[in-house]
Amino acid sequence: MKTVVIIQARMGSSRLPGKVLMPLGETVVLDYVVTRCNLIAGADEVVVATSMLPQDDVIEDWCRSRATPCFRGSEDDVLSRYVECAWTYGADRVMRVTADCPFFDYELAGARIQAMDERPADLVAVRGELPRGLAAELFAMPALKRIHRNGREPRHREHVTYYAYEFPDQFRRTVIDAPEELRHPKLRITLDTKDDYRLCRAVADHFRGDRRVPSREIVRFLLDHPEIAALNAHVKQKPVI
């Protein structure tokens, strides 16, 4: 069973344009994401999936310079971009990662793959709320095709897996428990605004640009330094429409 990690990335962003290639630590945000994806136990290939827009040429150039596979597809229909990328790379299972989560939990992502190996299902869910920005998603390819076939609303096309959460009865789940040390949903460890960027830079600087630092250590750091966690505590996630 081939598991392909697909990182969705684009330069366009209404609140923080160009965020995926902004400086972070000694490198850029996307480098953190790609590095951490390559640490996922059980993953067979890591691909960056961007759009065909000229503004995203720089993402393809960045990938080429670092020997990272890059796929280009629709800007607005992100779901079709995922499915076409998965087909191209012969995926049996797809792990979805977004390029605005530079500290996502690669250890928990590996646990999802192990769980699906042991208990095959359409998707693997995690019991217990996590900080925003730590989760990856794992779907079997037949389930992703079903989402692609049935998810017709704009929210389904933009948010890739949203259909499965809107219609949970249509999908078989394997459930794993989130580690207790990660269950701090009030923390926000993602990148969508300038204040998010301030927090991410503070984290990267504290860990001396270590792209491989476990997410549990980042959570512990933010709990021990509430003044840093407060930098973006006021930021509201954009609603799904």
PDB file of C-alpha atoms in Angstrom:
ATOM      1  CA  MET A   1       0.000   0.000   0.000  1.00  0.00           C
ATOM      2  CA  LYS A   2       1.644   3.210  -1.149  1.00  0.00           C
ATOM      3  CA  THR A   3       1.091   6.207   1.113  1.00  0.00           C
ATOM      4  CA  VAL A   4       1.720   9.562  -0.552  1.00  0.00           C
ATOM      5  CA  VAL A   5       1.937  12.712   1.534  1.00  0.00           C
ATOM      6  CA  ILE A   6       0.533  15.637  -0.455  1.00  0.00           C
ATOM      7  CA  ILE A   7       1.320  19.146   0.776  1.00  0.00           C
ATOM      8  CA  GLN A   8      -1.030  21.785  -0.584  1.00  0.00           C
ATOM      9  CA  ALA A   9       0.828  25.057  -1.078  1.00  0.00           C
ATOM     10  CA  ARG A  10       0.182  28.353  -2.842  1.00  0.00           C
ATOM     11  CA  MET A  11       1.476  31.890  -2.756  1.00  0.00           C
ATOM     12  CA  GLY A  12      -1.977  33.453  -2.721  1.00  0.00           C
ATOM     13  CA  SER A  13      -3.492  34.114   0.709  1.00  0.00           C
ATOM     14  CA  SER A  14      -6.052  36.755   1.607  1.00  0.00           C
ATOM     15  CA  ARG A  15      -4.548  37.434   5.031  1.00  0.00           C
ATOM     16  CA  LEU A  16      -0.842  36.682   4.547  1.00  0.00           C
ATOM     17  CA  PRO A  17       0.251  36.491   0.881  1.00  0.00           C
ATOM     18  CA  GLY A  18       3.380  34.477   0.157  1.00  0.00           C
ATOM     19  CA  LYS A  19       3.364  32.882   3.593  1.00  0.00           C
ATOM     20  CA  VAL A  20       4.657  29.450   2.524  1.00  0.00           C
ATOM     21  CA  LEU A  21       8.008  30.902   1.430  1.00  0.00           C
ATOM     22  CA  MET A  22       8.397  33.423   4.245  1.00  0.00           C
ATOM     23  CA  PRO A  23      11.625  33.153   6.267  1.00  0.00           C
ATOM     24  CA  LEU A  24      11.499  30.873   9.287  1.00  0.00           C
ATOM     25  CA  GLY A  25      14.505  29.910  11.374  1.00  0.00           C
ATOM     26  CA  GLU A  26      17.397  29.562   8.952  1.00  0.00           C
ATOM     27  CA  THR A  27      15.181  28.642   6.011  1.00  0.00           C
ATOM     28  CA  VAL A  28      11.545  29.134   4.886  1.00  0.00           C
ATOM     29  CA  VAL A  29       8.162  27.844   6.046  1.00  0.00           C
ATOM     30  CA  LEU A  30       7.780  25.265   3.277  1.00  0.00           C
ATOM     31  CA  ASP A  31      11.155  23.753   4.135  1.00  0.00           C
ATOM     32  CA  TYR A  32       9.878  23.037   7.648  1.00  0.00           C
ATOM     33  CA  VAL A  33       6.800  21.312   6.256  1.00  0.00           C
ATOM     34  CA  VAL A  34       8.660  19.206   3.682  1.00  0.00           C
ATOM     35  CA  THR A  35      11.331  18.197   6.197  1.00  0.00           C
ATOM     36  CA  ARG A  36       8.729  17.085   8.724  1.00  0.00           C
ATOM     37  CA  CYS A  37       6.738  15.200   6.089  1.00  0.00           C
ATOM     38  CA  ASN A  38       9.866  13.220   5.240  1.00  0.00           C
ATOM     39  CA  LEU A  39      10.021  12.134   8.899  1.00  0.00           C
ATOM     40  CA  ILE A  40       6.571  10.496   8.844  1.00  0.00           C
ATOM     41  CA  ALA A  41       6.954   6.787   9.593  1.00  0.00           C
ATOM     42  CA  GLY A  42       5.326   4.682   6.892  1.00  0.00           C
ATOM     43  CA  ALA A  43       5.119   7.432   4.259  1.00  0.00           C
ATOM     44  CA  ASP A  44       6.440   6.410   0.843  1.00  0.00           C
ATOM     45  CA  GLU A  45       6.601   9.717  -1.021  1.00  0.00           C
ATOM     46  CA  VAL A  46       6.182  13.430  -0.336  1.00  0.00           C
ATOM     47  CA  VAL A  47       4.800  15.744  -3.023  1.00  0.00           C
ATOM     48  CA  VAL A  48       4.089  19.477  -2.991  1.00  0.00           C
ATOM     49  CA  ALA A  49       0.848  20.252  -4.860  1.00  0.00           C
ATOM     50  CA  THR A  50       0.469  23.825  -6.025  1.00  0.00           C
ATOM     51  CA  SER A  51      -1.599  25.631  -8.650  1.00  0.00           C
ATOM     52  CA  MET A  52      -1.005  26.453 -12.297  1.00  0.00           C
ATOM     53  CA  LEU A  53      -1.022  30.190 -11.596  1.00  0.00           C
ATOM     54  CA  PRO A  54       2.158  32.042 -12.626  1.00  0.00           C
ATOM     55  CA  GLN A  55       2.567  33.353  -9.077  1.00  0.00           C
ATOM     56  CA  ASP A  56       3.127  29.762  -7.930  1.00  0.00           C
ATOM     57  CA  ASP A  57       6.054  29.222 -10.297  1.00  0.00           C
ATOM     58  CA  VAL A  58       8.331  30.132  -7.387  1.00  0.00           C
ATOM     59  CA  ILE A  59       7.012  27.138  -5.434  1.00  0.00           C
ATOM     60  CA  GLU A  60       7.853  24.793  -8.304  1.00  0.00           C
ATOM     61  CA  ASP A  61      11.279  26.428  -8.576  1.00  0.00           C
ATOM     62  CA  TRP A  62      11.863  25.957  -4.851  1.00  0.00           C
ATOM     63  CA  CYS A  63      10.871  22.286  -5.091  1.00  0.00           C
ATOM     64  CA  ARG A  64      13.110  21.703  -8.095  1.00  0.00           C
ATOM     65  CA  SER A  65      16.101  23.230  -6.322  1.00  0.00           C
ATOM     66  CA  ARG A  66      15.600  20.800  -3.437  1.00  0.00           C
ATOM     67  CA  ALA A  67      14.746  17.683  -5.464  1.00  0.00           C
ATOM     68  CA  THR A  68      11.201  17.662  -4.049  1.00  0.00           C
ATOM     69  CA  PRO A  69       8.428  16.385  -6.341  1.00  0.00           C
ATOM     70  CA  CYS A  70       5.955  19.088  -7.353  1.00  0.00           C
ATOM     71  CA  PHE A  71       2.527  18.694  -8.944  1.00  0.00           C
ATOM     72  CA  ARG A  72       0.505  21.552 -10.407  1.00  0.00           C
ATOM     73  CA  GLY A  73      -3.268  21.626 -10.736  1.00  0.00           C
ATOM     74  CA  SER A  74      -6.351  23.737 -10.174  1.00  0.00           C
ATOM     75  CA  GLU A  75      -6.125  26.832  -7.978  1.00  0.00           C
ATOM     76  CA  ASP A  76      -9.745  26.827  -6.770  1.00  0.00           C
ATOM     77  CA  ASP A  77     -10.653  23.137  -7.033  1.00  0.00           C
ATOM     78  CA  VAL A  78      -8.126  21.892  -4.503  1.00  0.00           C
ATOM     79  CA  LEU A  79      -9.936  18.547  -4.237  1.00  0.00           C
ATOM     80  CA  SER A  80      -9.342  17.819  -7.927  1.00  0.00           C
ATOM     81  CA  ARG A  81      -5.714  18.893  -7.479  1.00  0.00           C
ATOM     82  CA  TYR A  82      -5.350  16.284  -4.732  1.00  0.00           C
ATOM     83  CA  VAL A  83      -7.031  13.493  -6.661  1.00  0.00           C
ATOM     84  CA  GLU A  84      -5.040  14.146  -9.829  1.00  0.00           C
ATOM     85  CA  CYS A  85      -1.806  14.322  -7.834  1.00  0.00           C
ATOM     86  CA  ALA A  86      -2.652  11.076  -6.054  1.00  0.00           C
ATOM     87  CA  TRP A  87      -3.372   9.344  -9.371  1.00  0.00           C
ATOM     88  CA  THR A  88      -0.140  10.641 -10.867  1.00  0.00           C
ATOM     89  CA  TYR A  89       1.934   9.238  -8.011  1.00  0.00           C
ATOM     90  CA  GLY A  90       0.069   5.936  -7.713  1.00  0.00           C
ATOM     91  CA  ALA A  91      -1.249   6.505  -4.205  1.00  0.00           C
ATOM     92  CA  ASP A  92      -3.275   3.883  -2.362  1.00  0.00           C
ATOM     93  CA  ARG A  93      -3.577   6.236   0.599  1.00  0.00           C
ATOM     94  CA  VAL A  94      -3.220   9.996   0.768  1.00  0.00           C
ATOM     95  CA  MET A  95      -2.036  12.030   3.721  1.00  0.00           C
ATOM     96  CA  ARG A  96      -3.104  15.659   3.492  1.00  0.00           C
ATOM     97  CA  VAL A  97      -0.792  18.292   4.933  1.00  0.00           C
ATOM     98  CA  THR A  98      -1.124  22.044   4.478  1.00  0.00           C
ATOM     99  CA  ALA A  99       1.940  24.213   3.906  1.00  0.00           C
ATOM    100  CA  ASP A 100       0.855  26.753   6.508  1.00  0.00           C
ATOM    101  CA  CYS A 101       1.475  24.319   9.373  1.00  0.00           C
ATOM    102  CA  PRO A 102       5.277  24.338   9.794  1.00  0.00           C
ATOM    103  CA  PHE A 103       5.187  22.435  13.101  1.00  0.00           C
ATOM    104  CA  PHE A 104       2.593  19.755  12.333  1.00  0.00           C
ATOM    105  CA  ASP A 105       3.012  16.550  14.324  1.00  0.00           C
ATOM    106  CA  TYR A 106       4.869  14.046  12.160  1.00  0.00           C
ATOM    107  CA  GLU A 107       4.835  11.488  14.982  1.00  0.00           C
ATOM    108  CA  LEU A 108       1.038  11.506  15.192  1.00  0.00           C
ATOM    109  CA  ALA A 109       0.900  11.371  11.394  1.00  0.00           C
ATOM    110  CA  GLY A 110       2.960   8.187  11.505  1.00  0.00           C
ATOM    111  CA  ALA A 111       0.617   6.770  14.131  1.00  0.00           C
ATOM    112  CA  ARG A 112      -2.274   7.319  11.718  1.00  0.00           C
ATOM    113  CA  ILE A 113      -0.519   5.273   9.042  1.00  0.00           C
ATOM    114  CA  GLN A 114       0.221   2.480  11.497  1.00  0.00           C
ATOM    115  CA  ALA A 115      -3.411   2.463  12.618  1.00  0.00           C
ATOM    116  CA  MET A 116      -4.649   2.154   9.042  1.00  0.00           C
ATOM    117  CA  ASP A 117      -2.167  -0.677   8.435  1.00  0.00           C
ATOM    118  CA  GLU A 118      -3.594  -2.529  11.412  1.00  0.00           C
ATOM    119  CA  ARG A 119      -7.261  -1.591  10.958  1.00  0.00           C
ATOM    120  CA  PRO A 120      -7.979  -0.618   7.345  1.00  0.00           C
ATOM    121  CA  ALA A 121     -10.688   2.001   6.901  1.00  0.00           C
ATOM    122  CA  ASP A 122     -11.656   4.982   4.762  1.00  0.00           C
ATOM    123  CA  LEU A 123      -9.917   7.415   7.084  1.00  0.00           C
ATOM    124  CA  VAL A 124      -8.170   7.676  10.436  1.00  0.00           C
ATOM    125  CA  ALA A 125      -9.607  10.069  13.009  1.00  0.00           C
ATOM    126  CA  VAL A 126      -8.040  11.293  16.231  1.00  0.00           C
ATOM    127  CA  ARG A 127      -9.968  11.356  19.496  1.00  0.00           C
ATOM    128  CA  GLY A 128      -9.067  14.433  21.545  1.00  0.00           C
ATOM    129  CA  GLU A 129      -8.740  18.067  20.474  1.00  0.00           C
ATOM    130  CA  LEU A 130      -5.337  19.274  19.306  1.00  0.00           C
ATOM    131  CA  PRO A 131      -3.847  22.731  18.866  1.00  0.00           C
ATOM    132  CA  ARG A 132      -4.690  24.114  15.448  1.00  0.00           C
ATOM    133  CA  GLY A 133      -1.842  23.365  13.077  1.00  0.00           C
ATOM    134  CA  LEU A 134      -0.671  19.974  14.368  1.00  0.00           C
ATOM    135  CA  ALA A 135      -2.945  17.555  12.526  1.00  0.00           C
ATOM    136  CA  ALA A 136      -2.497  15.788   9.202  1.00  0.00           C
ATOM    137  CA  GLU A 137      -5.282  13.744   7.587  1.00  0.00           C
ATOM    138  CA  LEU A 138      -5.113  10.214   6.176  1.00  0.00           C
ATOM    139  CA  PHE A 139      -7.611   8.883   3.629  1.00  0.00           C
ATOM    140  CA  ALA A 140      -7.748   5.699   1.590  1.00  0.00           C
ATOM    141  CA  MET A 141      -7.779   6.456  -2.120  1.00  0.00           C
ATOM    142  CA  PRO A 142     -11.261   4.960  -2.723  1.00  0.00           C
ATOM    143  CA  ALA A 143     -12.634   7.301  -0.049  1.00  0.00           C
ATOM    144  CA  LEU A 144     -10.935  10.306  -1.636  1.00  0.00           C
ATOM    145  CA  LYS A 145     -12.417   9.336  -5.006  1.00  0.00           C
ATOM    146  CA  ARG A 146     -15.858   9.120  -3.379  1.00  0.00           C
ATOM    147  CA  ILE A 147     -15.407  12.596  -1.932  1.00  0.00           C
ATOM    148  CA  HIS A 148     -14.351  13.822  -5.369  1.00  0.00           C
ATOM    149  CA  ARG A 149     -17.411  12.232  -6.987  1.00  0.00           C
ATOM    150  CA  ASN A 150     -19.999  13.379  -4.438  1.00  0.00           C
ATOM    151  CA  GLY A 151     -18.626  16.640  -3.024  1.00  0.00           C
ATOM    152  CA  ARG A 152     -20.028  19.275  -5.362  1.00  0.00           C
ATOM    153  CA  GLU A 153     -20.353  22.356  -3.183  1.00  0.00           C
ATOM    154  CA  PRO A 154     -17.601  25.008  -3.272  1.00  0.00           C
ATOM    155  CA  ARG A 155     -16.667  24.202   0.347  1.00  0.00           C
ATOM    156  CA  HIS A 156     -16.079  20.574  -0.643  1.00  0.00           C
ATOM    157  CA  ARG A 157     -13.832  21.514  -3.552  1.00  0.00           C
ATOM    158  CA  GLU A 158     -11.789  24.015  -1.555  1.00  0.00           C
ATOM    159  CA  HIS A 159     -11.363  22.121   1.708  1.00  0.00           C
ATOM    160  CA  VAL A 160     -10.637  18.681   0.175  1.00  0.00           C
ATOM    161  CA  THR A 161     -11.884  16.404   2.971  1.00  0.00           C
ATOM    162  CA  TYR A 162     -14.766  18.509   4.286  1.00  0.00           C
ATOM    163  CA  TYR A 163     -17.398  16.272   2.673  1.00  0.00           C
ATOM    164  CA  ALA A 164     -16.304  13.329   4.839  1.00  0.00           C
ATOM    165  CA  TYR A 165     -16.891  15.316   8.018  1.00  0.00           C
ATOM    166  CA  GLU A 166     -20.182  16.707   6.766  1.00  0.00           C
ATOM    167  CA  PHE A 167     -21.443  13.207   5.930  1.00  0.00           C
ATOM    168  CA  PRO A 168     -19.664  10.957   8.441  1.00  0.00           C
ATOM    169  CA  ASP A 169     -22.041   8.014   8.004  1.00  0.00           C
ATOM    170  CA  GLN A 170     -20.669   7.431   4.522  1.00  0.00           C
ATOM    171  CA  PHE A 171     -17.150   6.658   5.743  1.00  0.00           C
ATOM    172  CA  ARG A 172     -15.570   3.958   7.892  1.00  0.00           C
ATOM    173  CA  ARG A 173     -13.217   5.315  10.523  1.00  0.00           C
ATOM    174  CA  THR A 174     -10.311   3.953  12.470  1.00  0.00           C
ATOM    175  CA  VAL A 175      -9.937   6.053  15.617  1.00  0.00           C
ATOM    176  CA  ILE A 176      -6.769   6.646  17.618  1.00  0.00           C
ATOM    177  CA  ASP A 177      -6.306   8.665  20.794  1.00  0.00           C
ATOM    178  CA  ALA A 178      -4.330  11.882  20.808  1.00  0.00           C
ATOM    179  CA  PRO A 179      -1.572  11.882  23.431  1.00  0.00           C
ATOM    180  CA  GLU A 180      -2.632  13.749  26.556  1.00  0.00           C
ATOM    181  CA  GLU A 181       0.335  16.102  26.237  1.00  0.00           C
ATOM    182  CA  LEU A 182      -1.052  17.384  22.927  1.00  0.00           C
ATOM    183  CA  ARG A 183      -4.605  18.043  24.094  1.00  0.00           C
ATOM    184  CA  HIS A 184      -4.437  21.821  24.274  1.00  0.00           C
ATOM    185  CA  PRO A 185      -6.880  23.083  21.632  1.00  0.00           C
ATOM    186  CA  LYS A 186      -6.612  26.715  22.732  1.00  0.00           C
ATOM    187  CA  LEU A 187      -3.104  26.873  21.293  1.00  0.00           C
ATOM    188  CA  ARG A 188      -2.755  28.054  17.716  1.00  0.00           C
ATOM    189  CA  ILE A 189       0.362  26.793  15.907  1.00  0.00           C
ATOM    190  CA  THR A 190      -0.428  27.628  12.307  1.00  0.00           C
ATOM    191  CA  LEU A 191       0.278  30.461   9.887  1.00  0.00           C
ATOM    192  CA  ASP A 192      -2.492  32.659   8.534  1.00  0.00           C
ATOM    193  CA  THR A 193      -1.842  36.143   9.929  1.00  0.00           C
ATOM    194  CA  LYS A 194       1.057  38.389  10.924  1.00  0.00           C
ATOM    195  CA  ASP A 195       0.534  37.466  14.573  1.00  0.00           C
ATOM    196  CA  ASP A 196       0.643  33.770  13.700  1.00  0.00           C
ATOM    197  CA  TYR A 197       3.953  34.493  12.000  1.00  0.00           C
ATOM    198  CA  ARG A 198       5.270  36.206  15.130  1.00  0.00           C
ATOM    199  CA  LEU A 199       4.493  33.081  17.153  1.00  0.00           C
ATOM    200  CA  CYS A 200       6.010  30.706  14.593  1.00  0.00           C
ATOM    201  CA  ARG A 201       9.182  32.789  14.453  1.00  0.00           C
ATOM    202  CA  ALA A 202       9.417  32.764  18.252  1.00  0.00           C
ATOM    203  CA  VAL A 203       9.106  28.977  18.259  1.00  0.00           C
ATOM    204  CA  ALA A 204      11.683  28.524  15.494  1.00  0.00           C
ATOM    205  CA  ASP A 205      14.114  30.887  17.212  1.00  0.00           C
ATOM    206  CA  HIS A 206      13.745  29.129  20.559  1.00  0.00           C
ATOM    207  CA  PHE A 207      14.523  25.754  19.027  1.00  0.00           C
ATOM    208  CA  ARG A 208      17.397  27.274  17.006  1.00  0.00           C
ATOM    209  CA  GLY A 209      15.754  26.544  13.684  1.00  0.00           C
ATOM    210  CA  ASP A 210      15.400  22.817  14.405  1.00  0.00           C
ATOM    211  CA  ARG A 211      12.919  21.691  11.750  1.00  0.00           C
ATOM    212  CA  ARG A 212      12.622  18.266  13.385  1.00  0.00           C
ATOM    213  CA  VAL A 213      11.636  19.353  16.896  1.00  0.00           C
ATOM    214  CA  PRO A 214       8.743  17.130  18.083  1.00  0.00           C
ATOM    215  CA  SER A 215       5.407  18.905  18.321  1.00  0.00           C
ATOM    216  CA  ARG A 216       5.009  17.813  21.938  1.00  0.00           C
ATOM    217  CA  GLU A 217       8.077  19.901  22.822  1.00  0.00           C
ATOM    218  CA  ILE A 218       6.593  22.915  21.051  1.00  0.00           C
ATOM    219  CA  VAL A 219       3.339  22.523  22.985  1.00  0.00           C
ATOM    220  CA  ARG A 220       5.285  22.293  26.235  1.00  0.00           C
ATOM    221  CA  PHE A 221       7.268  25.409  25.326  1.00  0.00           C
ATOM    222  CA  LEU A 222       4.110  27.417  24.637  1.00  0.00           C
ATOM    223  CA  LEU A 223       2.485  26.253  27.866  1.00  0.00           C
ATOM    224  CA  ASP A 224       5.609  27.292  29.757  1.00  0.00           C
ATOM    225  CA  HIS A 225       5.657  30.667  27.965  1.00  0.00           C
ATOM    226  CA  PRO A 226       2.071  31.958  27.911  1.00  0.00           C
ATOM    227  CA  GLU A 227       3.277  35.363  26.736  1.00  0.00           C
ATOM    228  CA  ILE A 228       4.308  33.749  23.444  1.00  0.00           C
ATOM    229  CA  ALA A 229       1.140  31.656  23.173  1.00  0.00           C
ATOM    230  CA  ALA A 230      -0.797  34.899  23.620  1.00  0.00           C
ATOM    231  CA  LEU A 231       0.720  36.446  20.478  1.00  0.00           C
ATOM    232  CA  ASN A 232      -1.981  34.932  18.270  1.00  0.00           C
ATOM    233  CA  ALA A 233      -4.555  33.754  20.805  1.00  0.00           C
ATOM    234  CA  HIS A 234      -7.005  36.378  19.509  1.00  0.00           C
ATOM    235  CA  VAL A 235      -6.887  35.189  15.878  1.00  0.00           C
ATOM    236  CA  LYS A 236     -10.127  33.684  14.605  1.00  0.00           C
ATOM    237  CA  GLN A 237     -10.060  30.900  12.056  1.00  0.00           C
ATOM    238  CA  LYS A 238     -11.816  31.776   8.840  1.00  0.00           C
ATOM    239  CA  PRO A 239     -15.205  30.002   8.686  1.00  0.00           C
ATOM    240  CA  VAL A 240     -15.956  27.373   6.063  1.00  0.00           C
ATOM    241  CA  ILE A 241     -18.599  28.759   3.705  1.00  0.00           C
TER     242      ILE A 241
END
